[in-house]
Structures are given as C-alpha cells and as structure tokens.
CSV table of C-alpha atoms in Angstrom, one decimal:
chain,number,residue,atom,x,y,z
C,1,UNK,CA,17.0,17.0,20.3
C,2,UNK,CA,13.4,17.7,19.5
C,3,UNK,CA,10.7,14.9,19.2
C,4,UNK,CA,10.3,15.9,15.5
C,5,UNK,CA,14.0,15.2,14.9
C,6,UNK,CA,13.9,11.9,16.8
C,7,UNK,CA,10.8,10.8,14.9
C,8,UNK,CA,12.7,11.5,11.6
C,9,UNK,CA,15.9,9.8,12.8
C,10,UNK,CA,14.2,6.6,14.1
C,11,UNK,CA,13.1,5.2,10.6
C,12,UNK,CA,16.4,6.4,9.0
C,13,UNK,CA,18.5,4.6,11.6
C,14,UNK,CA,16.3,1.5,11.4
C,15,UNK,CA,16.8,1.4,7.6
C,16,UNK,CA,20.6,1.8,7.9
C,17,UNK,CA,20.8,-0.9,10.6
C,18,UNK,CA,18.6,-3.2,8.4
C,19,UNK,CA,20.9,-2.7,5.4
C,20,UNK,CA,24.0,-3.3,7.6
C,21,UNK,CA,22.6,-6.5,9.0
C,22,UNK,CA,21.5,-7.5,5.5
C,23,UNK,CA,25.1,-7.1,4.3
C,24,UNK,CA,26.1,-9.4,7.1
C,25,UNK,CA,23.5,-12.0,6.0
C,26,UNK,CA,25.0,-11.8,2.5
C,27,UNK,CA,28.5,-12.3,3.7
C,28,UNK,CA,27.4,-15.3,5.9
C,29,UNK,CA,25.6,-16.7,2.9
C,30,UNK,CA,28.7,-16.4,0.7
C,31,UNK,CA,27.7,-13.4,-1.4
C,32,UNK,CA,29.5,-10.1,-1.9
C,33,UNK,CA,27.3,-7.4,-0.2
C,34,UNK,CA,29.0,-4.5,-2.1
C,35,UNK,CA,28.2,-6.2,-5.4
C,36,UNK,CA,24.8,-7.1,-4.2
C,37,UNK,CA,23.9,-3.5,-3.2
C,38,UNK,CA,25.3,-2.1,-6.4
C,39,UNK,CA,23.1,-4.6,-8.4
C,40,UNK,CA,20.1,-3.5,-6.2
C,41,UNK,CA,20.8,0.2,-6.9
C,42,UNK,CA,21.3,-0.4,-10.6
C,43,UNK,CA,18.0,-2.3,-10.7
C,44,UNK,CA,16.2,0.7,-9.2
C,45,UNK,CA,18.0,3.7,-10.7
C,46,UNK,CA,20.2,2.2,-13.5
C,47,UNK,CA,18.4,3.8,-16.4
C,48,UNK,CA,15.1,5.5,-17.2
C,49,UNK,CA,13.4,2.2,-17.9
C,50,UNK,CA,14.3,1.0,-14.4
C,51,UNK,CA,13.2,4.2,-12.8
C,52,UNK,CA,9.8,4.1,-14.6
C,53,UNK,CA,9.1,0.5,-13.6
C,54,UNK,CA,10.2,1.3,-10.0
C,55,UNK,CA,7.7,4.1,-9.8
C,56,UNK,CA,5.0,1.8,-11.2
C,57,UNK,CA,5.9,-0.7,-8.5
C,58,UNK,CA,5.6,1.9,-5.9
C,59,UNK,CA,2.1,3.1,-7.0
C,60,UNK,CA,-0.1,0.3,-5.6
C,61,UNK,CA,2.0,0.2,-2.5
C,62,UNK,CA,1.1,3.8,-1.7
C,63,UNK,CA,-2.6,3.1,-1.9
C,64,UNK,CA,-2.3,-0.2,0.1
C,65,UNK,CA,-0.3,1.7,2.7
C,66,UNK,CA,-2.8,4.5,2.9
C,67,UNK,CA,-5.6,1.9,3.4
C,68,UNK,CA,-3.8,0.3,6.4
C,69,UNK,CA,-2.6,3.6,7.8
C,70,UNK,CA,-6.1,5.2,7.7
C,71,UNK,CA,-7.5,2.2,9.6
C,72,UNK,CA,-4.7,2.4,12.1
C,73,UNK,CA,-5.2,6.1,12.7
C,74,UNK,CA,-8.9,5.5,13.5
C,75,UNK,CA,-8.2,2.6,15.9
C,76,UNK,CA,-8.8,-0.3,13.5
C,77,UNK,CA,-6.6,-3.0,12.0
C,78,UNK,CA,-7.5,-3.6,8.4
C,79,UNK,CA,-5.9,-6.9,7.4
C,80,UNK,CA,-8.4,-7.2,4.5
C,81,UNK,CA,-6.6,-4.7,2.2
C,82,UNK,CA,-5.6,-7.7,0.0
C,83,UNK,CA,-9.2,-8.8,-0.6
C,84,UNK,CA,-10.4,-5.2,-1.1
C,85,UNK,CA,-7.7,-4.6,-3.6
C,86,UNK,CA,-8.5,-7.8,-5.5
C,87,UNK,CA,-12.2,-6.8,-5.8
C,88,UNK,CA,-11.2,-3.3,-6.8
C,89,UNK,CA,-9.0,-4.8,-9.5
C,90,UNK,CA,-11.9,-6.9,-10.8
C,91,UNK,CA,-14.4,-4.0,-10.8
C,92,UNK,CA,-12.1,-1.6,-12.6
C,93,UNK,CA,-11.3,-4.2,-15.3
C,94,UNK,CA,-14.9,-5.1,-15.8
C,95,UNK,CA,-16.0,-1.4,-16.2
C,96,UNK,CA,-12.9,-0.9,-18.4
C,97,UNK,CA,-13.9,-3.4,-21.0
C,98,UNK,CA,-17.7,-3.7,-20.6
C,99,UNK,CA,-18.5,-0.1,-21.6
C,100,UNK,CA,-17.4,2.2,-24.4
C,101,UNK,CA,-17.4,5.8,-23.3
C,102,UNK,CA,-15.4,8.9,-23.8
C,103,UNK,CA,-12.2,8.8,-21.7
C,104,UNK,CA,-13.2,11.8,-19.6
C,105,UNK,CA,-16.1,9.6,-18.3
C,106,UNK,CA,-14.8,6.1,-18.7
C,107,UNK,CA,-11.6,6.4,-16.7
C,108,UNK,CA,-13.2,8.1,-13.7
C,109,UNK,CA,-16.0,5.6,-13.8
C,110,UNK,CA,-13.6,2.7,-13.7
C,111,UNK,CA,-11.7,4.3,-10.8
C,112,UNK,CA,-15.0,4.9,-8.9
C,113,UNK,CA,-16.0,1.3,-9.5
C,114,UNK,CA,-12.8,0.1,-8.0
C,115,UNK,CA,-13.1,2.4,-5.0
C,116,UNK,CA,-16.7,1.4,-4.5
C,117,UNK,CA,-15.9,-2.4,-4.6
C,118,UNK,CA,-13.1,-2.0,-2.1
C,119,UNK,CA,-15.2,0.3,0.1
C,120,UNK,CA,-18.1,-2.2,0.1
C,121,UNK,CA,-15.9,-5.1,1.1
C,122,UNK,CA,-14.4,-3.2,4.0
C,123,UNK,CA,-17.9,-1.9,4.9
C,124,UNK,CA,-18.9,-5.6,5.7
C,125,UNK,CA,-16.1,-5.9,8.2
C,126,UNK,CA,-16.9,-2.5,9.7
C,127,UNK,CA,-20.6,-3.4,10.0
C,128,UNK,CA,-19.8,-6.7,11.8
C,129,UNK,CA,-17.4,-4.8,14.1
C,130,UNK,CA,-19.9,-2.1,15.0
C,131,UNK,CA,-23.1,-4.1,15.3
C,132,UNK,CA,-21.9,-7.6,16.4
C,133,UNK,CA,-18.5,-6.8,18.0
C,134,UNK,CA,-16.8,-9.2,15.6
C,135,UNK,CA,-13.1,-8.3,15.7
C,136,UNK,CA,-12.0,-6.7,12.4
C,137,UNK,CA,-8.8,-8.8,12.2
C,138,UNK,CA,-10.9,-12.0,12.1
C,139,UNK,CA,-13.5,-10.6,9.7
C,140,UNK,CA,-11.0,-9.1,7.3
C,141,UNK,CA,-8.8,-12.2,7.2
C,142,UNK,CA,-11.8,-14.4,6.3
C,143,UNK,CA,-13.0,-11.8,3.8
C,144,UNK,CA,-9.6,-11.9,2.0
C,145,UNK,CA,-10.1,-15.6,1.1
C,146,UNK,CA,-13.8,-14.9,0.1
C,147,UNK,CA,-12.7,-12.1,-2.1
C,148,UNK,CA,-10.0,-14.1,-3.9
C,149,UNK,CA,-12.4,-17.0,-4.6
C,150,UNK,CA,-15.3,-14.8,-5.7
C,151,UNK,CA,-13.0,-12.8,-8.0
C,152,UNK,CA,-11.6,-16.0,-9.6
C,153,UNK,CA,-15.1,-17.4,-10.1
C,154,UNK,CA,-16.4,-14.2,-11.6
C,155,UNK,CA,-13.4,-13.9,-14.0
C,156,UNK,CA,-13.8,-17.5,-15.1
C,157,UNK,CA,-17.5,-16.8,-15.8
C,158,UNK,CA,-16.8,-13.5,-17.6
C,159,UNK,CA,-14.0,-15.0,-19.7
C,160,UNK,CA,-15.9,-18.2,-20.7
C,161,UNK,CA,-13.5,-20.5,-18.9
C,162,UNK,CA,-10.2,-18.7,-19.8
C,163,UNK,CA,-7.8,-17.3,-17.2
C,164,UNK,CA,-8.4,-13.5,-17.8
C,165,UNK,CA,-10.9,-11.0,-18.8
C,166,UNK,CA,-10.9,-9.0,-22.0
C,167,UNK,CA,-8.5,-6.2,-22.3
C,168,UNK,CA,-9.8,-2.8,-21.2
C,169,UNK,CA,-10.6,-0.1,-23.7
C,170,UNK,CA,-8.0,2.6,-24.2
C,171,UNK,CA,-10.6,5.1,-22.9
C,172,UNK,CA,-10.3,3.5,-19.5
C,173,UNK,CA,-6.5,3.0,-19.4
C,174,UNK,CA,-4.1,4.8,-17.2
C,175,UNK,CA,-1.2,4.2,-19.6
C,176,UNK,CA,0.5,7.1,-21.2
C,177,UNK,CA,2.5,7.1,-24.4
C,178,UNK,CA,4.3,10.2,-23.1
C,179,UNK,CA,5.4,8.5,-19.9
C,180,UNK,CA,6.3,5.3,-21.7
C,181,UNK,CA,8.5,7.2,-24.2
C,182,UNK,CA,10.0,9.3,-21.4
C,183,UNK,CA,11.1,6.1,-19.6
C,184,UNK,CA,12.2,4.0,-22.5
C,185,UNK,CA,9.0,2.0,-22.9
C,186,UNK,CA,8.6,1.1,-19.2
C,187,UNK,CA,5.2,0.3,-17.7
C,188,UNK,CA,5.0,3.7,-15.9
C,189,UNK,CA,1.4,5.1,-16.0
C,190,UNK,CA,-0.7,8.0,-14.6
C,191,UNK,CA,-1.7,5.9,-11.6
C,192,UNK,CA,1.1,7.6,-9.6
C,193,UNK,CA,-0.8,10.9,-9.9
C,194,UNK,CA,-3.9,9.2,-8.6
C,195,UNK,CA,-2.0,7.7,-5.7
C,196,UNK,CA,-0.4,11.0,-4.7
C,197,UNK,CA,-3.8,12.7,-4.9
C,198,UNK,CA,-5.1,10.1,-2.4
C,199,UNK,CA,-2.3,11.0,-0.1
C,200,UNK,CA,-3.6,14.5,0.0
C,201,UNK,CA,-7.2,13.2,0.4
C,202,UNK,CA,-6.2,11.2,3.5
C,203,UNK,CA,-4.4,14.1,5.0
C,204,UNK,CA,-7.3,16.4,4.4
C,205,UNK,CA,-9.9,14.1,5.8
C,206,UNK,CA,-7.9,13.4,9.0
C,207,UNK,CA,-6.4,16.8,9.7
C,208,UNK,CA,-8.8,19.3,8.2
C,209,UNK,CA,-12.4,18.0,8.7
C,210,UNK,CA,-14.7,17.6,11.6
C,211,UNK,CA,-15.4,14.0,10.5
C,212,UNK,CA,-11.7,13.2,10.5
C,213,UNK,CA,-11.4,14.5,14.1
C,214,UNK,CA,-14.3,12.3,15.1
C,215,UNK,CA,-12.8,9.2,13.4
C,216,UNK,CA,-9.5,9.8,15.3
C,217,UNK,CA,-11.3,10.5,18.5
C,218,UNK,CA,-13.3,7.2,18.3
C,219,UNK,CA,-10.1,5.3,17.5
C,220,UNK,CA,-8.2,6.9,20.4
C,221,UNK,CA,-10.9,6.4,23.1
C,222,UNK,CA,-14.3,5.0,22.2
C,223,UNK,CA,-15.8,5.7,25.7
C,224,UNK,CA,-14.8,9.3,25.7
C,225,UNK,CA,-16.0,9.8,22.1
C,226,UNK,CA,-19.4,8.2,23.0
C,227,UNK,CA,-19.6,10.5,26.1
C,228,UNK,CA,-18.9,13.5,23.9
C,229,UNK,CA,-21.9,12.6,21.7
C,230,UNK,CA,-20.1,11.0,18.8
C,231,UNK,CA,-21.6,7.9,17.1
C,232,UNK,CA,-19.0,5.2,17.7
C,233,UNK,CA,-20.6,2.6,15.5
C,234,UNK,CA,-21.2,5.0,12.6
C,235,UNK,CA,-17.6,6.2,12.7
C,236,UNK,CA,-16.2,2.6,12.9
C,237,UNK,CA,-18.1,1.7,9.8
C,238,UNK,CA,-17.1,4.9,8.0
C,239,UNK,CA,-13.4,4.4,8.9
C,240,UNK,CA,-13.4,0.9,7.5
C,241,UNK,CA,-15.2,2.0,4.3
C,242,UNK,CA,-12.8,4.8,3.6
C,243,UNK,CA,-9.9,2.5,4.2
C,244,UNK,CA,-11.4,0.0,1.7
C,245,UNK,CA,-11.8,2.8,-0.8
C,246,UNK,CA,-8.0,3.3,-0.8
C,247,UNK,CA,-7.4,-0.4,-1.2
C,248,UNK,CA,-9.9,-0.7,-4.1
C,249,UNK,CA,-8.0,2.1,-5.9
C,250,UNK,CA,-4.8,0.1,-5.4
C,251,UNK,CA,-6.4,-2.7,-7.4
C,252,UNK,CA,-7.4,-0.2,-10.1
C,253,UNK,CA,-3.8,0.7,-10.6
C,254,UNK,CA,-3.1,-2.9,-11.6
C,255,UNK,CA,-6.2,-3.3,-13.7
C,256,UNK,CA,-6.1,0.0,-15.6
C,257,UNK,CA,-2.4,0.7,-15.6
C,258,UNK,CA,-0.1,-2.3,-15.3
C,259,UNK,CA,-2.0,-5.3,-16.7
C,260,UNK,CA,-5.0,-3.8,-18.5
C,261,UNK,CA,-7.2,-6.8,-17.4
C,262,UNK,CA,-8.0,-9.0,-14.5
C,263,UNK,CA,-6.8,-12.6,-14.4
C,264,UNK,CA,-7.5,-15.7,-12.2
C,265,UNK,CA,-5.0,-15.7,-9.3
C,266,UNK,CA,-3.6,-18.8,-7.8
C,267,UNK,CA,-3.0,-16.9,-4.6
C,268,UNK,CA,-2.9,-13.5,-3.0
C,269,UNK,CA,-1.0,-10.7,-4.8
C,270,UNK,CA,0.8,-9.8,-1.5
C,271,UNK,CA,0.4,-6.0,-2.2
C,272,UNK,CA,-2.3,-5.7,0.5
C,273,UNK,CA,-0.3,-7.5,3.1
C,274,UNK,CA,2.8,-5.5,2.2
C,275,UNK,CA,0.7,-2.4,2.8
C,276,UNK,CA,0.9,-3.2,6.5
C,277,UNK,CA,4.7,-2.9,6.4
C,278,UNK,CA,4.5,0.2,4.3
C,279,UNK,CA,2.1,1.9,6.9
C,280,UNK,CA,4.4,0.8,9.7
C,281,UNK,CA,7.5,2.2,7.9
C,282,UNK,CA,5.6,5.4,7.3
C,283,UNK,CA,4.4,5.8,10.9
C,284,UNK,CA,0.8,5.7,9.7
C,285,UNK,CA,1.1,9.3,8.2
C,286,UNK,CA,0.2,10.1,4.6
C,287,UNK,CA,3.6,11.5,3.7
C,288,UNK,CA,5.3,8.7,5.7
C,289,UNK,CA,3.4,6.2,3.6
C,290,UNK,CA,4.9,7.7,0.4
C,291,UNK,CA,8.4,7.2,1.8
C,292,UNK,CA,7.6,3.7,3.1
C,293,UNK,CA,6.1,2.7,-0.3
C,294,UNK,CA,9.0,4.2,-2.1
C,295,UNK,CA,11.5,2.1,-0.1
C,296,UNK,CA,9.4,-1.0,-0.3
C,297,UNK,CA,8.6,-0.8,-4.0
C,298,UNK,CA,12.2,0.1,-4.9
C,299,UNK,CA,13.6,-2.9,-3.0
C,300,UNK,CA,11.0,-5.2,-4.5
C,301,UNK,CA,11.7,-4.1,-8.1
C,302,UNK,CA,15.5,-3.7,-7.6
C,303,UNK,CA,15.7,-7.2,-6.3
C,304,UNK,CA,14.9,-8.5,-9.7
C,305,UNK,CA,18.3,-7.4,-10.9
C,306,UNK,CA,20.3,-9.1,-8.1
C,307,UNK,CA,20.2,-12.7,-9.4
C,308,UNK,CA,21.4,-11.7,-12.9
C,309,UNK,CA,23.9,-9.0,-12.0
C,310,UNK,CA,25.3,-10.4,-8.7
C,311,UNK,CA,24.1,-14.0,-8.5
C,312,UNK,CA,22.3,-13.2,-5.3
C,313,UNK,CA,18.8,-14.7,-4.9
C,314,UNK,CA,15.8,-12.4,-4.5
C,315,UNK,CA,15.1,-14.0,-1.1
C,316,UNK,CA,18.0,-12.1,0.3
C,317,UNK,CA,16.2,-8.8,-0.4
C,318,UNK,CA,13.1,-10.2,1.4
C,319,UNK,CA,15.4,-10.8,4.4
C,320,UNK,CA,16.6,-7.2,4.2
C,321,UNK,CA,13.1,-5.9,4.0
C,322,UNK,CA,12.1,-8.1,7.0
C,323,UNK,CA,15.1,-6.8,8.9
C,324,UNK,CA,14.2,-3.2,8.2
C,325,UNK,CA,10.6,-3.8,9.4
C,326,UNK,CA,11.9,-5.5,12.5
C,327,UNK,CA,14.1,-2.6,13.4
C,328,UNK,CA,11.4,-0.1,12.7
C,329,UNK,CA,9.0,-2.1,14.9
C,330,UNK,CA,11.7,-2.0,17.5
C,331,UNK,CA,12.0,1.7,17.1
C,332,UNK,CA,11.2,2.3,20.7
C,333,UNK,CA,14.7,1.0,21.6
C,334,UNK,CA,16.3,3.4,19.1
C,335,UNK,CA,14.1,6.2,20.3
C,336,UNK,CA,15.1,5.7,23.9
C,337,UNK,CA,18.7,5.6,22.9
C,338,UNK,CA,18.4,8.9,21.0
C,339,UNK,CA,16.6,10.5,23.9
C,340,UNK,CA,19.3,9.4,26.4
C,341,UNK,CA,22.0,10.7,24.0
C,342,UNK,CA,20.2,14.0,23.7
C,343,UNK,CA,19.9,14.4,27.4
C,344,UNK,CA,23.6,13.5,27.9
C,345,UNK,CA,24.6,16.2,25.4
C,346,UNK,CA,22.3,18.8,27.1
C,347,UNK,CA,23.8,17.9,30.5
C,348,UNK,CA,27.3,18.5,29.2
C-alpha cells in the first residue's frame, strides 16, 4: 500500500470512525442515530434550496481553512484568522456602501479592501514575530479581541449608534439572481468561485513559485534557510500577510454575499477558529481544505434540520465534528495500523 493511498485512507477512516462513535453517542443520549443521520443528510442534500445554502456555508470555511493551512505550511500558527476575517468583513461592507461605482470596478475593489484589511492585521503579528520574537499564537489571540472591539466601535460610529452598517450597493454584491433561482431562492452567491480561485492561488504560490519555495523552506528549518541566504524575517512577515489575505476574503464572502452589510457582533463568528479544524482535516493542502470545508460546512448547515426532523439537538452534531477532528488528529495511530496491515499482506 503506497503512502499516497494511506494518506487518502487516513481522513476517510477517521470520518467513518467519528460517525460511528457519533451514532453511539446518539444511542446513549436516547436518540435514534438512523433517524438523526437521515435528517442530517436531508438538511444538506434534501432539495436545491438546501444544497445552495450548504455551498454558501462552505464558502467562508474554504478561505478560513486556506488562511490557517498557508500559515501551517510556512511554519506558523495563525490563530488570528477570526480577527482578520472580521476586519475583512468590515472593510468589504464599508467599500460596498460608501462608493457608487460600476460593478466591474466596485466588486473587485471591495474584495481587495477585505484582503488588504486581513493582510494588514496578520502583518502586525508577523512583524512582531520577526522583529521582536513575539510568538504568533499569543499575538494573534490578542489581536482577535482587538479586531472584534475595533470593528464593533467602527460599525457603531458609521451607523450612528445602530447595530449594522448600510446595505451595500448592488454593484458590490456577490449575489446572483441566476444562482438564487437555480437553488429555489437560497443564499448561494458567486463567492464560491472566489474561494475556489483562491485555492488555485495558494497552490500556485506554494508549488510553482520561488517565493513559495522560500516560504516553505523557512517554515521547515529557519537556520538552514538563513544559511542558504534566505531572509527569514522577511518571509515570516510575508507568510503571515498572505495568510491574512485569505482570511480577509473570507469576511468579504459574508459582507458581500450572505449578509450584505456588517453588524455589531456580541462575540466571535467562529468561522476563523473552525478554519483550524478545516485545515487539519485537509492536511494543510489546498485541495484537502476544499474537502475539509465541504465536510465541516455540510455538517454545520445540515445540523439545523436535526432538531425539527429528528428531535436531536444541534449539540450532537458538534460532538460528531469534534470526534472526527479527534480521530483525524490521532491519524498517526490509524496510519501505523494501515502500514502494519500493508506489510502483513506483502509478507503473505
């Protein structure tokens, strides 16, 4: 059994084990797991409306996952995706309603504003890491709270004390009458195309450019990279900045696609933190992030159907997701088991 096959089987087996243990949790809690999983499936794929909303749910998870995965691949741990996403959300919403421009200019400008806001917020953590050796986990956690409170204060100021900004102009919107009609008036929008394009961008940067090679080299071994003449500090800052760009675009999906504005938030959205799980499920690869986000987003949206259709609380799905992440994180055990099984078969 090749390593490629093993790498493919580990997350699949992890997901299956997670679902089985999740079924056991439902039985112990007094719920019917068959009915529960049918309700979950129906909530995801039951009709075109559900499918459209599931894809919409997946969209920001792809970008949050890319942000975390890009940092991981370059030797960094970006816990600040949540804050970067919130500021990207605010920047996109502000540009979306503050200017009146042709759509061909307005929409790209709003997306660029979101990317720039997220990139700048991540740049701060990268700069602190490179220049003052401040660990990025500490810096980004603190910057999450700073971003949340700054965004709420700015929104309150912009909206004259109300809880949300003005609605963005149609010229800055990612919404599509065609997609809404196709999916029975769901909230599906063109953001999924932007997210998939960013998957290609991440792959291209890391695998097809000299700069991407340097970023990975610095992440793998800073001393060796420095000895080879690479600027370690410069690459740390750049890696965090690019990671923040993906996170900021994740916020733009919510501002320009789903909600069409920015509102005061009583707490974190959770999307940025869920991006850590998405990246983990996707083994920090661009394509893997798509699959991880698809699983995560589908479970999140499908969970909404479980209380009504099967009387099962949404918390059960959270437990299932946590179990899947646990078994993926414990993938080393599964990998060793598969390798031993492979060797046994070869010996026979």
